[in-house]
Short mmCIF file of C-alpha atoms and ligand atoms in Angstrom, two decimals:
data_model
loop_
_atom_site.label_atom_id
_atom_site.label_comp_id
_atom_site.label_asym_id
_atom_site.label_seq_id
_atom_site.Cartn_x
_atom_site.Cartn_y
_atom_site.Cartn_z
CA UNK A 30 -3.68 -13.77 66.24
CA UNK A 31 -3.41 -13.32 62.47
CA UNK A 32 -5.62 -16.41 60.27
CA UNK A 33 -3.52 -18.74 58.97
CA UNK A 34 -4.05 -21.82 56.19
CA UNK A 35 -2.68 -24.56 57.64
CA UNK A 36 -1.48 -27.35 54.54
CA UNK A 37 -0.03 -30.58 54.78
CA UNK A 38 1.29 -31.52 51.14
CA UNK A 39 0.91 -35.87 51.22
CA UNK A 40 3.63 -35.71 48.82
CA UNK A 41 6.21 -34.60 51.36
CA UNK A 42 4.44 -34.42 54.70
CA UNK A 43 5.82 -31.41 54.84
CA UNK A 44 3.19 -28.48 56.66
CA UNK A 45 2.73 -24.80 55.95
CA UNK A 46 1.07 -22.00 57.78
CA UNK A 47 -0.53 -19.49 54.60
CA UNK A 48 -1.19 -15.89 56.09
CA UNK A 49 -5.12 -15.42 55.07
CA UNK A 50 -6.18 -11.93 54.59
CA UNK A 51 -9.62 -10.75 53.72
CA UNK A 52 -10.62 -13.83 52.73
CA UNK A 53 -7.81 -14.28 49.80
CA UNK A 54 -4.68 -16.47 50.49
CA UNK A 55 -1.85 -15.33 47.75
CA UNK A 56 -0.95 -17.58 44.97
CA UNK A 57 2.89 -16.33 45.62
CA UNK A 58 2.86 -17.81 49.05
CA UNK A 59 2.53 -21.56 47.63
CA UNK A 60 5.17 -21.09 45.35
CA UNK A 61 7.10 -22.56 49.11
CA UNK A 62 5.64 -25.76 48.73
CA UNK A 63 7.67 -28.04 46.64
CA UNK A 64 8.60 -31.84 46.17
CA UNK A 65 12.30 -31.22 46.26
CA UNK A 66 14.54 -27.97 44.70
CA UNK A 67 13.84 -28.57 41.13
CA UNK A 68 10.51 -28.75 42.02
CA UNK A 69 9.07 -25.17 40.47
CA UNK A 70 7.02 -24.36 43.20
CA UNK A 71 3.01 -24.97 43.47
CA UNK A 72 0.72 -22.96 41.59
CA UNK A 73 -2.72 -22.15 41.74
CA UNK A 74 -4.78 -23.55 38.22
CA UNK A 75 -7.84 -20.83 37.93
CA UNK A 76 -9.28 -20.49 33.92
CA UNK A 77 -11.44 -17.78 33.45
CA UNK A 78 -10.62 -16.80 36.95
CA UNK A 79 -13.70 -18.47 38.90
CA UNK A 80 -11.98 -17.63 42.53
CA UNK A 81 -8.84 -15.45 41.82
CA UNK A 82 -8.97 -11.83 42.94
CA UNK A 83 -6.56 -9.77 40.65
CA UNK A 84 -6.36 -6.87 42.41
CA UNK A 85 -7.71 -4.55 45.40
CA UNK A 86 -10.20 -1.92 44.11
CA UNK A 87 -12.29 0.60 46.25
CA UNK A 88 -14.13 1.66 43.15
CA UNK A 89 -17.35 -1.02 42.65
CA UNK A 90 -18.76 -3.45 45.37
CA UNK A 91 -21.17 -6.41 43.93
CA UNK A 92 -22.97 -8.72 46.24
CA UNK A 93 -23.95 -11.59 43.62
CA UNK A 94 -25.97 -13.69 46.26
CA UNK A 95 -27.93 -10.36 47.44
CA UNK A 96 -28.02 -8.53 44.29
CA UNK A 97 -26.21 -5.72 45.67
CA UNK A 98 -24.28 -3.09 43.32
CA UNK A 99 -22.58 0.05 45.02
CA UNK A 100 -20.32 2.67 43.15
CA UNK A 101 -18.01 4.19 46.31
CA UNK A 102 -19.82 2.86 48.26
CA UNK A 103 -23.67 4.16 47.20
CA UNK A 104 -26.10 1.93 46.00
CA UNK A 105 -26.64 1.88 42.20
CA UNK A 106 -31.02 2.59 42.85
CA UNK A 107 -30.24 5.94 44.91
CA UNK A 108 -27.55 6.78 42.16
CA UNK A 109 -29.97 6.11 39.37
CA UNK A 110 -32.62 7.85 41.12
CA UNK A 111 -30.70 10.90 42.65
CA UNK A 112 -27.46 11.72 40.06
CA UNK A 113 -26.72 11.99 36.89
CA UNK A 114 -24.31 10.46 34.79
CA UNK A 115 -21.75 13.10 34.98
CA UNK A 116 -21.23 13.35 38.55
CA UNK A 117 -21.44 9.78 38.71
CA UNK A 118 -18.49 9.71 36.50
CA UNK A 119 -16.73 11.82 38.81
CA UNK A 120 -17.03 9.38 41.67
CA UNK A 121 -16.26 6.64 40.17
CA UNK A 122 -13.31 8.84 39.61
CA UNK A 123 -12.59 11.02 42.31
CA UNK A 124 -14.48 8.80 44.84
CA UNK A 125 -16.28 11.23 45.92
CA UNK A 126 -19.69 12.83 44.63
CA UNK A 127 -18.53 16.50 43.24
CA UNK A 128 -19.97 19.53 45.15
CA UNK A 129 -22.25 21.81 43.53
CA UNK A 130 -18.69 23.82 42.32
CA UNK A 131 -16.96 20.82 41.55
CA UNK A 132 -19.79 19.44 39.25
CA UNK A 133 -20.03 22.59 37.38
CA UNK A 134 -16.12 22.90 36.94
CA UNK A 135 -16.45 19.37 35.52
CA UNK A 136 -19.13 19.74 33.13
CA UNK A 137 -17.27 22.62 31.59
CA UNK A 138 -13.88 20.30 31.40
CA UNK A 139 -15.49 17.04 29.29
CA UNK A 140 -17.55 19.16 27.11
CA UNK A 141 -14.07 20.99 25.86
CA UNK A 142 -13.38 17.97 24.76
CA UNK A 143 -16.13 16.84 22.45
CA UNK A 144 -14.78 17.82 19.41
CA UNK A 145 -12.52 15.46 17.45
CA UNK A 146 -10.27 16.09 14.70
CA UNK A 147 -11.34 16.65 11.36
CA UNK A 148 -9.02 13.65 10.30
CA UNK A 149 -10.69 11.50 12.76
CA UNK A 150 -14.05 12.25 11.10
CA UNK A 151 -12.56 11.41 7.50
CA UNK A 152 -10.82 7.89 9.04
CA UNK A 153 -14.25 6.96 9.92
CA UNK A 154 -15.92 8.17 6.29
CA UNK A 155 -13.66 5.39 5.28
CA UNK A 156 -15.74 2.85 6.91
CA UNK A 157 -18.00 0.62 4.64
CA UNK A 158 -21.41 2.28 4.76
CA UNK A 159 -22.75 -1.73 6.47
CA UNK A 160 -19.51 -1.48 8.92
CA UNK A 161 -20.40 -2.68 12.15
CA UNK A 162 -20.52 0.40 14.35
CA UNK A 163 -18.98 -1.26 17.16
CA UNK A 164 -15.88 -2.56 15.16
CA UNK A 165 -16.16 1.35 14.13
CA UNK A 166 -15.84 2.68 17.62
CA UNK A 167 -13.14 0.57 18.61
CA UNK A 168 -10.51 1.20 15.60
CA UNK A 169 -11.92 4.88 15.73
CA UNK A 170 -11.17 4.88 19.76
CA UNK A 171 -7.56 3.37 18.88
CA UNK A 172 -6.76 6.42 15.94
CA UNK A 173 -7.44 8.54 18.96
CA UNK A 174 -3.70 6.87 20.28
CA UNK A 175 -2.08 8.71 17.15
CA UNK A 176 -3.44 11.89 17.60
CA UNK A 177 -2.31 12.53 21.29
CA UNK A 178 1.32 10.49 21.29
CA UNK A 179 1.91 12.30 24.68
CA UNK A 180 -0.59 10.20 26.24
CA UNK A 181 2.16 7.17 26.15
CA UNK A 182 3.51 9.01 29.25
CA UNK A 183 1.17 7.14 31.40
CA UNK A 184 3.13 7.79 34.69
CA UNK A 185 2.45 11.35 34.58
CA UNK A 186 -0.81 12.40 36.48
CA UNK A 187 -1.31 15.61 34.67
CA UNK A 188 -1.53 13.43 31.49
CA UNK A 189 -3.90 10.42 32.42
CA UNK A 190 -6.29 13.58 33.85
CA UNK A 191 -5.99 15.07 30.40
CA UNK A 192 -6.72 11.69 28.25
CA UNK A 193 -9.59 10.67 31.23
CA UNK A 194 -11.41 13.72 30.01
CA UNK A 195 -10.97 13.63 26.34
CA UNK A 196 -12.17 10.19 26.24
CA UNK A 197 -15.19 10.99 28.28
CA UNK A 198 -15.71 14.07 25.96
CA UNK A 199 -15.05 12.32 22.86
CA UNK A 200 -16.64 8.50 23.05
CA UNK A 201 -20.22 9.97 22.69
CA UNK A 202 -19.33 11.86 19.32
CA UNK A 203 -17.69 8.96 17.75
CA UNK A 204 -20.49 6.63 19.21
CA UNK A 205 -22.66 9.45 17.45
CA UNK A 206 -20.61 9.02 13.99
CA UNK A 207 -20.04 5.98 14.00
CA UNK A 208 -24.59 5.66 14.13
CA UNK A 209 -25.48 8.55 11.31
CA UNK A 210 -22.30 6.67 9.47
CA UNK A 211 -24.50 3.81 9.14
CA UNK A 212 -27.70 5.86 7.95
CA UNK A 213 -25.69 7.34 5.74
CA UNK A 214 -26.15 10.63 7.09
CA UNK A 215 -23.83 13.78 7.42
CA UNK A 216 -22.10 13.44 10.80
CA UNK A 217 -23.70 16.24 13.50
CA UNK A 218 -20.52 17.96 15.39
CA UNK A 219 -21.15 18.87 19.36
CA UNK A 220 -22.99 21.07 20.99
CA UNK A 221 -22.11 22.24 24.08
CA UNK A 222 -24.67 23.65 25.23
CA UNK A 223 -26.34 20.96 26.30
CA UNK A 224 -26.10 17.98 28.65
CA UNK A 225 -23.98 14.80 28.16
CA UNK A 226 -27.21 13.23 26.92
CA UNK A 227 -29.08 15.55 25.71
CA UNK A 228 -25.77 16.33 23.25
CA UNK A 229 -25.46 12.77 22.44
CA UNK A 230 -29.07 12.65 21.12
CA UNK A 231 -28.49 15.70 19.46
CA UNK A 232 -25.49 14.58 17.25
CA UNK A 233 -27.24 10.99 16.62
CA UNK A 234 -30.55 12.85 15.52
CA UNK A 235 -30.23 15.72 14.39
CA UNK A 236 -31.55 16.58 10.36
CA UNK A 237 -32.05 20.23 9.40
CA UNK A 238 -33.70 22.22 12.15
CA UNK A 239 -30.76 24.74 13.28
CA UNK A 240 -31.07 23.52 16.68
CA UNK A 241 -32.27 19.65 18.28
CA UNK A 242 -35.29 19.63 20.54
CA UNK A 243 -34.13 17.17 23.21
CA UNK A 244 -37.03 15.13 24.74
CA UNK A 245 -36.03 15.78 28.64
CA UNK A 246 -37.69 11.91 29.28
CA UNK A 247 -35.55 10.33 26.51
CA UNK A 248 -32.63 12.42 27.76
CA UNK A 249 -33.00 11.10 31.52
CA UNK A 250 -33.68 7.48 30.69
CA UNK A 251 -30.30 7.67 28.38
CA UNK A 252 -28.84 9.25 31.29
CA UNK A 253 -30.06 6.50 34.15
CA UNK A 254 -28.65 3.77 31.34
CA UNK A 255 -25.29 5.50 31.31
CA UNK A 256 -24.92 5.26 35.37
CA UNK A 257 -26.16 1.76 35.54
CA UNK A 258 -23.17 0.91 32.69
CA UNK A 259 -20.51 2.84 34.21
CA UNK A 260 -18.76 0.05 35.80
CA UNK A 261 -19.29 -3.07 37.19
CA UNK A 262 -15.89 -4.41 38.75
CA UNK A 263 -13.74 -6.77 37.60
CA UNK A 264 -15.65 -8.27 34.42
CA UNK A 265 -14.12 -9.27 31.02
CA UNK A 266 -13.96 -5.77 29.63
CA UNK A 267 -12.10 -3.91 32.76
CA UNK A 268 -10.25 -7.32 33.21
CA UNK A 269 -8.81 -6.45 29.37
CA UNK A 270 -8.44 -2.77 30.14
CA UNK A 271 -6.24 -3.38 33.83
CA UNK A 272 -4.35 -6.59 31.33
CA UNK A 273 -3.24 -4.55 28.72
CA UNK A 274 -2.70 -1.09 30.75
CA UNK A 275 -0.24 -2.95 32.72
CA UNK A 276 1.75 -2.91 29.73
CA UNK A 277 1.83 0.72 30.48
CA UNK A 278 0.17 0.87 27.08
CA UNK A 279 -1.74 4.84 26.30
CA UNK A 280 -5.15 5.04 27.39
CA UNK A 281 -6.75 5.31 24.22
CA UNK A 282 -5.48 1.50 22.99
CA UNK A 283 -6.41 0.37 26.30
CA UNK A 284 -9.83 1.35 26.34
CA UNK A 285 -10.04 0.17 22.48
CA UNK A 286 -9.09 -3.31 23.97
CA UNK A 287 -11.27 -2.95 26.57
CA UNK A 288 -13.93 -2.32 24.35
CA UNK A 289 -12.97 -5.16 21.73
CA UNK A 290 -13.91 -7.52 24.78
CA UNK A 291 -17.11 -5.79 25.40
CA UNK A 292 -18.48 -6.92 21.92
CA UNK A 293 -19.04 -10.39 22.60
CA UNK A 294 -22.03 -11.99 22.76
CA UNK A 295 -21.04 -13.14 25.75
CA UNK A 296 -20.43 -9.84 27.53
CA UNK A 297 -21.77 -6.66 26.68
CA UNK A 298 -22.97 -7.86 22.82
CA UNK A 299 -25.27 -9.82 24.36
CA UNK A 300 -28.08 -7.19 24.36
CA UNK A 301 -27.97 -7.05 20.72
CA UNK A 302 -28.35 -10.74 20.62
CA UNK A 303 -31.36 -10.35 23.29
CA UNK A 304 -33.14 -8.75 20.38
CA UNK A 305 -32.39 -11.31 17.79
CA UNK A 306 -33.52 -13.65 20.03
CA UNK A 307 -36.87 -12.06 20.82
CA UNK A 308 -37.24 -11.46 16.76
CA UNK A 309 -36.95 -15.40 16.52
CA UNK A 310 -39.05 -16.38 19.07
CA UNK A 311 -41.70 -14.00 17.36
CA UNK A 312 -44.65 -14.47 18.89
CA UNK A 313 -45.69 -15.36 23.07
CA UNK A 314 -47.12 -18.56 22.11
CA UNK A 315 -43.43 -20.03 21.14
CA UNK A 316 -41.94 -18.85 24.45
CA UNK A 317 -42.41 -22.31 26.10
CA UNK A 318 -40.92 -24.26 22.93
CA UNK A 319 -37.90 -21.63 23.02
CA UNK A 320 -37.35 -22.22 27.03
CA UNK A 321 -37.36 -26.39 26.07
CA UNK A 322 -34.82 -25.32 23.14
CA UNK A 323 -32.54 -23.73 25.92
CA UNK A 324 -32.78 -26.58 28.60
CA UNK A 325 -31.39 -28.67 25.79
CA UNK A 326 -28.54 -26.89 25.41
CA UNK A 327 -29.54 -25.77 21.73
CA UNK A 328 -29.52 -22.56 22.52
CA UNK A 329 -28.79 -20.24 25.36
CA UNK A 330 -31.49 -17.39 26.96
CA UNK A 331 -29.22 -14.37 26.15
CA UNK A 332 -29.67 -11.95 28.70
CA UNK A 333 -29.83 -14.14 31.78
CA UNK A 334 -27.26 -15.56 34.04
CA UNK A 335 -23.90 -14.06 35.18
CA UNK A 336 -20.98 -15.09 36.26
CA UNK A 337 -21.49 -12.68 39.57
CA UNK A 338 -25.21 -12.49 40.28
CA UNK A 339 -27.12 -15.34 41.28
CA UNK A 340 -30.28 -13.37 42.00
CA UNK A 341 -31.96 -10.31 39.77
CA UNK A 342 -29.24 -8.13 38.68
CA UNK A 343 -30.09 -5.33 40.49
CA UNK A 344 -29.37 -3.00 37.06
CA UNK A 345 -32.43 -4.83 35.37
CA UNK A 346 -34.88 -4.00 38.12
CA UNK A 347 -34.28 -0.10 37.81
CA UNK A 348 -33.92 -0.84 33.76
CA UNK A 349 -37.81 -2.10 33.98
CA UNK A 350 -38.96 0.99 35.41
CA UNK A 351 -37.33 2.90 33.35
CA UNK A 352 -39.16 1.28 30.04
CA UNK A 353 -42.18 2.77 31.64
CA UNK A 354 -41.10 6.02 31.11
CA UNK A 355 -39.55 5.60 27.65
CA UNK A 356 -42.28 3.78 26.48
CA UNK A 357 -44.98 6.57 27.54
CA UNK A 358 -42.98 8.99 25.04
CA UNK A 359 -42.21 6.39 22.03
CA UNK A 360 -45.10 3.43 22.80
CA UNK A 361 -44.47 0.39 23.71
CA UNK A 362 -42.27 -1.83 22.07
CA UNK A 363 -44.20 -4.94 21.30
CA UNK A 364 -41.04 -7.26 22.16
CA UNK A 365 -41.56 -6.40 25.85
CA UNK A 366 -44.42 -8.51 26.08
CA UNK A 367 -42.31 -11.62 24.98
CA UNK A 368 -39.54 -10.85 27.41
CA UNK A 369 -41.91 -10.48 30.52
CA UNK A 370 -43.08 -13.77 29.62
CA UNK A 371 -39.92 -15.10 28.87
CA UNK A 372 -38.72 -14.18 31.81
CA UNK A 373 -42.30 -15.16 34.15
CA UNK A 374 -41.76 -18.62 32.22
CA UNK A 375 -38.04 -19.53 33.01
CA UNK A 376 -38.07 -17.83 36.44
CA UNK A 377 -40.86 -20.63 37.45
CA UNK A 378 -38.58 -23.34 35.26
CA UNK A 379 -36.47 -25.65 37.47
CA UNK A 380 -33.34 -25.53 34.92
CA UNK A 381 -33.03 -21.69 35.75
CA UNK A 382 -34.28 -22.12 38.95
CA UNK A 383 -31.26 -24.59 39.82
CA UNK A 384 -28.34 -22.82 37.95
CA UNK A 385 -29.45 -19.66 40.05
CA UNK A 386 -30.35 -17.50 36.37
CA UNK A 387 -31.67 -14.51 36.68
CA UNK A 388 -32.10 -11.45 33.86
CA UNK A 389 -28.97 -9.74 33.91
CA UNK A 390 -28.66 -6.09 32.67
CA UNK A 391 -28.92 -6.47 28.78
CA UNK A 392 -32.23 -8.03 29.01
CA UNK A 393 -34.37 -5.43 29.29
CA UNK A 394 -31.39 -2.37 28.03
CA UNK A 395 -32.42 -3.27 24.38
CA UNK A 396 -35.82 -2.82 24.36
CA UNK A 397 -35.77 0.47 25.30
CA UNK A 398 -33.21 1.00 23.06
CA UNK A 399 -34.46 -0.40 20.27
CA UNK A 400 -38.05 1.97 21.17
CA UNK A 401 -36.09 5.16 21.54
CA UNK A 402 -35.24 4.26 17.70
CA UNK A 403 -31.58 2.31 17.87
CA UNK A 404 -30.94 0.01 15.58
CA UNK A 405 -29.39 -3.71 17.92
CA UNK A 406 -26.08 -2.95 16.08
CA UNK A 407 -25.47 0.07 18.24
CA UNK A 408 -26.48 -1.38 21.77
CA UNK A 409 -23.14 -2.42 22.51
CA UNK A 410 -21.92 1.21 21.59
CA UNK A 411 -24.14 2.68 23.99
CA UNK A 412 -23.23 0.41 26.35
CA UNK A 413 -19.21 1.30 25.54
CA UNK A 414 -20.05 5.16 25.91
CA UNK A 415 -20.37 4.84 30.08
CA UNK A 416 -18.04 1.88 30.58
CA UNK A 417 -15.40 3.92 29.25
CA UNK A 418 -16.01 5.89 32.69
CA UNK A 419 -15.72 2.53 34.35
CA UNK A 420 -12.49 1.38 32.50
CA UNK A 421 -10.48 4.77 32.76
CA UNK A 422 -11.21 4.67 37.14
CA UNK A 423 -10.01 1.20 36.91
CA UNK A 424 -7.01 1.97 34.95
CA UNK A 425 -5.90 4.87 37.29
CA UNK A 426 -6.26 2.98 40.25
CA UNK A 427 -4.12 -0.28 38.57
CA UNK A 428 -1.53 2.66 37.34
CA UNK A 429 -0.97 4.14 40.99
CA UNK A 430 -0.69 0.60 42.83
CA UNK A 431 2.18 -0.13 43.96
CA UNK A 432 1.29 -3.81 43.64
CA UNK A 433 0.91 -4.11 40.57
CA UNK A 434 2.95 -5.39 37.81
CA UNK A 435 2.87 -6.58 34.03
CA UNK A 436 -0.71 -9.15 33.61
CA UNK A 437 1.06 -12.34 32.83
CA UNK A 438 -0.95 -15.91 34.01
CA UNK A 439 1.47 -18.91 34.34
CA UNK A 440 0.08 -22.11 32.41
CA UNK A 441 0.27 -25.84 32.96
CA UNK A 442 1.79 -26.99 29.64
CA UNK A 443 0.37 -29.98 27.91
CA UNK A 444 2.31 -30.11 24.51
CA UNK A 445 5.78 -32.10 23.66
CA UNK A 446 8.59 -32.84 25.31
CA UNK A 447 11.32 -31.70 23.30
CA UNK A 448 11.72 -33.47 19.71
CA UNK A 449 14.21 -32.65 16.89
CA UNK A 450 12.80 -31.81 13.67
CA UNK A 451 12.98 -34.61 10.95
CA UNK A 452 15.29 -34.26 7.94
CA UNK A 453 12.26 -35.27 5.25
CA UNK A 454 9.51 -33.55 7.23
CA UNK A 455 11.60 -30.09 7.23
CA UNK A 456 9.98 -27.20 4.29
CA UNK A 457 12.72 -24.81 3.50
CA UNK A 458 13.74 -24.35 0.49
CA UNK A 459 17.30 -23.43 -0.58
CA UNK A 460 17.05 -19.59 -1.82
CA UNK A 461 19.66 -18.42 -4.22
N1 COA B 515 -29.05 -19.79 29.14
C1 COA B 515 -29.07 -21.11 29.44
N2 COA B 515 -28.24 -21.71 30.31
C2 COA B 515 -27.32 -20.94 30.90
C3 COA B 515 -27.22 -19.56 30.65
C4 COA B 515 -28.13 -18.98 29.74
N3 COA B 515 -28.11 -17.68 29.47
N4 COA B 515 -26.21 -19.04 31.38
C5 COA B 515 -25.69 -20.06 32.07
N5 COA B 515 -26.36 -21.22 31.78
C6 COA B 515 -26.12 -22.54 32.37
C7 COA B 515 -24.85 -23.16 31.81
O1 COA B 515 -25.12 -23.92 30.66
C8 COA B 515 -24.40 -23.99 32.97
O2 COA B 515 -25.21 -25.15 33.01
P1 COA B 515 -24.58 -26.58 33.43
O3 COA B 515 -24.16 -26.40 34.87
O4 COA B 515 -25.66 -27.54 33.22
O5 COA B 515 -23.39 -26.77 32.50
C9 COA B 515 -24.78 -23.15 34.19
O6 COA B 515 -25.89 -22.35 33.77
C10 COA B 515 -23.66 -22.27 34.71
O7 COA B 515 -23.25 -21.43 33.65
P2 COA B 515 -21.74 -21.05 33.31
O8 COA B 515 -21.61 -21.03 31.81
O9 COA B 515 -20.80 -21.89 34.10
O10 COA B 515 -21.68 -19.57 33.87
P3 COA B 515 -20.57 -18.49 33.59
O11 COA B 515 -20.41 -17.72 34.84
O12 COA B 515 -19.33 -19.10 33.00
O13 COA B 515 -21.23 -17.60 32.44
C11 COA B 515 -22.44 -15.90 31.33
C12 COA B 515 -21.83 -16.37 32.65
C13 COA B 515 -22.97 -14.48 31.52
C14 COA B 515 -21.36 -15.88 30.25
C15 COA B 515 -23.57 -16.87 30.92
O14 COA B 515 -24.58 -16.86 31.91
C16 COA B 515 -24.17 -16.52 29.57
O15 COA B 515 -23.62 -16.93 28.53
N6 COA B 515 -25.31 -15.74 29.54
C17 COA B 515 -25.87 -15.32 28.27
C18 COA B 515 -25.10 -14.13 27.71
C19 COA B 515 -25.39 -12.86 28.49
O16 COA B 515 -26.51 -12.49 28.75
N7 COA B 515 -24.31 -12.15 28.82
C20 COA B 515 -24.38 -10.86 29.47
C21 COA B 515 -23.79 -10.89 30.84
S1 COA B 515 -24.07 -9.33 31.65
#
């Protein structure tokens, strides 16, 4: 026997049977239960979607309570520990890891794509040398929609395969740009001859020497950041990216969109304002004054809590060891110290203890960052560089559902009933 809601609506008396399946009851099916015929039908009233599934997605599992993360089904530590970004990209794309063949075949395929046009390259000269390089990134990311007007043709396989890779290919060396536009330095073009990360830190870094040394540690770490960004199911960001590619709008605005939501302090900007927290807080003998700041609601501890998690993100854990490793090439960042006790003193704190807050992923991401020599402005863009893997497998598999549609939320109005507009009270002016 199939589950079934049973309701009873007092209003009427009337009862319904609601088919449940796994564990979701559709919104559509109370749209039956009404007062009388003019009645419109009940809805469901969710903001911010606390308990409303949007869609069915084999790409990213998270188990909040356990602190579980799985990409296709593998978890995120043997991913970090085994893969590399690239073929982690391809299953989050494919859904499955590539073989040997495959993975080489795809290599070649993103780094054809690297370059970007030289027009591109002057659009973002036009930038103020103080711009913001994530407000850089994502106007640079939507000029990529007016270079390749065929990728409006969003129902054509052959053409979302073509823009998937060009993004992939091309984030990192506007990322790059939109960095050495800030240092005022000459912008680096690709080389292909080396890997994803290794490329990355090439164009961000290089000065004269006719070719970059990469550091193989700094490389990795980069690389194990990457896969622990690459998606994380339906958050704010990928949320904006399925809402506005429902439009069937191209790729390239999408993932701009997508990436406009990322730089909140709430979301993905938050690592950025991990650091200007830890710059404030200064030394480890104001830690305890900063925690009783928080649990007044002064101030919040950026770079704890999540709307998913209610343990230790499990990204955070594999983010700590991976400090280790950075911070044996660069030294250690003096900040760390601060967060460790930050974190020893609020984990131990009833207020977190309660409200189930745990560091989340951008606690610990900008430290390392900031040692391997970024300034916080560009966290956010590093953190855009991999999600744009994340967004792009989301947006394929919202393009080919059937069950999808245009994103459009009903809302419960609250404004005036209908009122005429006053004579005396009306503006316009009589034009000649
Ligand atoms: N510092 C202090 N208190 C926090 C907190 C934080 N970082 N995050 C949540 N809380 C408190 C809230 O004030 C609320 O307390 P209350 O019940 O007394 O009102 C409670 O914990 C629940 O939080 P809520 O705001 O309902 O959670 P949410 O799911 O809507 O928000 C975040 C999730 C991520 C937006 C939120 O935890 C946050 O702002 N964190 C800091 C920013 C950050 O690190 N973002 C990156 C996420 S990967």
């Amino acid at each position: 026997m199939s589950a079934k809601l049973q309701i009873t609506d007092s209003r009427t008396n009337k009862s319904y049977d609601v088919p449940i399946t796994d564990g979701t009851v559709r919104a559509m099916d109370l749209r039956q239960i009404k007062t009388g015929p003019d009645d419109f039908g009940l809805m469901t009233y969710d903001p911010a979607f606390l308990n409303t599934a949007s869609c069915r997605s084999a790409i990213t599992f998270i188990d909040g309570d356990k602190g579980i993360l799985r990409y296709r089904g593998y978890p995120i530590e043997q991913l970090a520990e085994h893969c590399d970004f690239l073929d982690v990209a391809y299953l989050l794309l494919f859904g499955e890891l590539p073989s040997p063949e495959q993975s080489a075949e795809w290599r070649v395929k993103v780094t054809h794509h690297t370059m970007i046009h030289e027009n591109l390259k002057k659009f973002m000269e036009g930038f103020r040398p103080d711009a913001h390089p994530m407000g850089m990134f994502v106007s640079t990311v939507a000029a990529l929609s007016t270079f390749y007007p065929e990728a409006r043709n969003v129902s054509s396989a052959a053409v979302r395969s073509l823009e998937t890779l060009r993004l992939i290919g091309k984030v990192p060396t506007i990322a790059a740009y939109a960095y050495r536009h800030s240092l005022g330095l000459p912008y680096v073009y690709p080389n292909n001859n080396l890997t994803y990360p290794g490329n990355f830190l090439s164009m961000l870094w290089k000065m004269t020497e006719p070719q970059y040394e990469v550091n193989p540690v700094l490389a990795r770490a980069l690389d194990v950041l990457f896969i622990l960004h690459a998606d994380h199911e339906q958050n704010c960001g990928t949320n904006t990216m399925r809402a506005v590619g429902s439009a069937h709008t191209d790729p390239y605005l999408s993932v701009a969109a997508a990436a406009a939501a990322l730089a909140g302090p709430l979301h993905g900007g938050a690592n950025e304002e991990v650091l200007k927290m830890l710059d404030e807080i200064g030394t480890l003998s104001n830690v305890p004054a900063f925690v009783e700041k928080v649990k007044t609601g002064k101030c919040k501890l950026m770079g704890f809590g999540h709307r998913v998690y209610k343990n230790y993100d499990p990204r955070a854990k594999i983010i700590k060891q991976t400090a280790d490793q950075v911070f044996a090439v660069t030294g250690v960042n003096p900040k760390l110290e601060i967060a460790m006790e930050l974190e020893r003193v609020a984990l131990s704190d009833e207020y977190f203890i309660q409200r189930k807050l745990y560091p989340n992923v951008d606690f610990y991401s900008g430290i390392i960052y900031q040692a391997m020599g970024f300034a916080p402005e560009m966290f956010t863009v590093l953190f855009a560089i991999p999600r744009t893997v994340g967004w792009l497998a989301q947006w394929q598999e919202l393009v080919q559902d059937p069950e999808q549609k245009i994103a459009r939320p009903r809302q419960i109005y609250t404004g005036h009933d209908e009122r005429p507009v006053q004579q005396e009270a009306a503006t316009l002016t009589a034009v000649s």
